[in-house]
Amino acid sequence: MLSILAAGTVFFPGLFLLSKQCLKRIPGLSWSEGDAVVVSARLVSSVQAIMASSAGYIISTSCDDIIEDQHWLTSAYILFAVPYFIYDIYAMFQCYWHKLRVKGHEVDNGPKPMGVAFTSYLRREFLMVLHHVVMVTVCFPVSVFWRQGRGDFFQGVMFLAELSTPSVCLGKILIQYKQQHTLLHKVNGLLMLVTFFVCRVLLFPYLYYVYGRYASIPFHLVPLYVPWQCNLGAAFLMAPQVYWFTLICRGALRLFRGSSTRSSRPSRPASPPPLKPEHPDGHAPTPAQPSNGYNARMTEHESATPTH
């Protein structure tokens, strides 16, 4: 058990640091610290999602009896993934910290102390941080000890919820580089909408449906037959998924409304550019642009969607 926990503790932060250093040092890339941190955090989240989904598929397809059958990968991956949620709280703060610096808060108000920035981060990302804390302090002991080896099928299906994470991460990267107008962003947004709804919102109704078939119980009566702890846990885990899905829907609606509005506007003849004052050396000044594509008017959609 300790060796698997140690492996996860080394793997996820190590992959983050390795990715960040490669993005900063590889010739032809040489990304800034902020760019490298944000993209590396999304990369690690996507890798974890792919690993969890693969494990979930193997487990769920290997269990014929959804209650009694066991698979060694269930407890092993839970132990391996627990350090990820602790690491991800730190990685999300690093992303938030660099966004604050790029958006110009330090220029306007002076350098923001780390403690103040962390408090602001907790307020902004409270639901996601709470989700991660609950995964470590509640879901981990329940999944490893309280289940007593039963219900590996259900655990495997819950791993499949991570199928939506790569599209969420790609969407955030495209927003970071102001690619909301591209076809890739629209296709990825549609994929994120579908996978998030199927893999996260419909997840718990599906689990109740499967158990109802197994126990020959009508679907609407299943909550009356399962332990109350299961109903409470399902409600607690499903509530933030529904909330995040509504935010994703609102963001998608704004995106496609904006696209239809722009396409329906009549084209206007181009007007000559305004004259700009010149510097003493005869060259017009050019405004400096941040290298990583952030500005003070970052879209609300980026902060609305979850990382995983």
mmCIF file of C-alpha atoms in Angstrom, residues 66-71 74-75 78 139-153 155:
data_model
loop_
_atom_site.group_PDB
_atom_site.id
_atom_site.type_symbol
_atom_site.label_atom_id
_atom_site.label_comp_id
_atom_site.label_asym_id
_atom_site.label_seq_id
_atom_site.Cartn_x
_atom_site.Cartn_y
_atom_site.Cartn_z
ATOM 1 C CA ILE A 66 -21.375 -6.266 -9.959
ATOM 2 C CA ILE A 67 -21.317 -6.750 -6.174
ATOM 3 C CA GLU A 68 -19.024 -9.655 -5.370
ATOM 4 C CA ASP A 69 -16.444 -9.712 -8.180
ATOM 5 C CA GLN A 70 -13.108 -8.076 -7.384
ATOM 6 C CA HIS A 71 -10.244 -6.742 -9.484
ATOM 7 C CA THR A 74 -9.429 -1.116 -8.156
ATOM 8 C CA SER A 75 -7.655 -0.564 -4.839
ATOM 9 C CA ILE A 78 -7.205 4.404 -5.832
ATOM 10 C CA CYS A 139 -13.824 8.857 -0.723
ATOM 11 C CA PHE A 140 -10.385 7.314 -0.275
ATOM 12 C CA PRO A 141 -11.068 5.573 3.078
ATOM 13 C CA VAL A 142 -14.586 4.619 1.988
ATOM 14 C CA SER A 143 -13.357 3.085 -1.280
ATOM 15 C CA VAL A 144 -10.413 1.227 0.246
ATOM 16 C CA PHE A 145 -11.686 0.187 3.689
ATOM 17 C CA TRP A 146 -15.449 0.644 4.105
ATOM 18 C CA ARG A 147 -16.397 -1.298 0.947
ATOM 19 C CA GLN A 148 -14.504 -4.388 2.184
ATOM 20 C CA GLY A 149 -13.762 -5.463 -1.378
ATOM 21 C CA ARG A 150 -17.340 -5.343 -2.630
ATOM 22 C CA GLY A 151 -18.645 -3.313 -5.568
ATOM 23 C CA ASP A 152 -15.507 -3.037 -7.677
ATOM 24 C CA PHE A 153 -17.754 -2.719 -10.741
ATOM 25 C CA GLN A 155 -15.813 1.884 -8.574
#
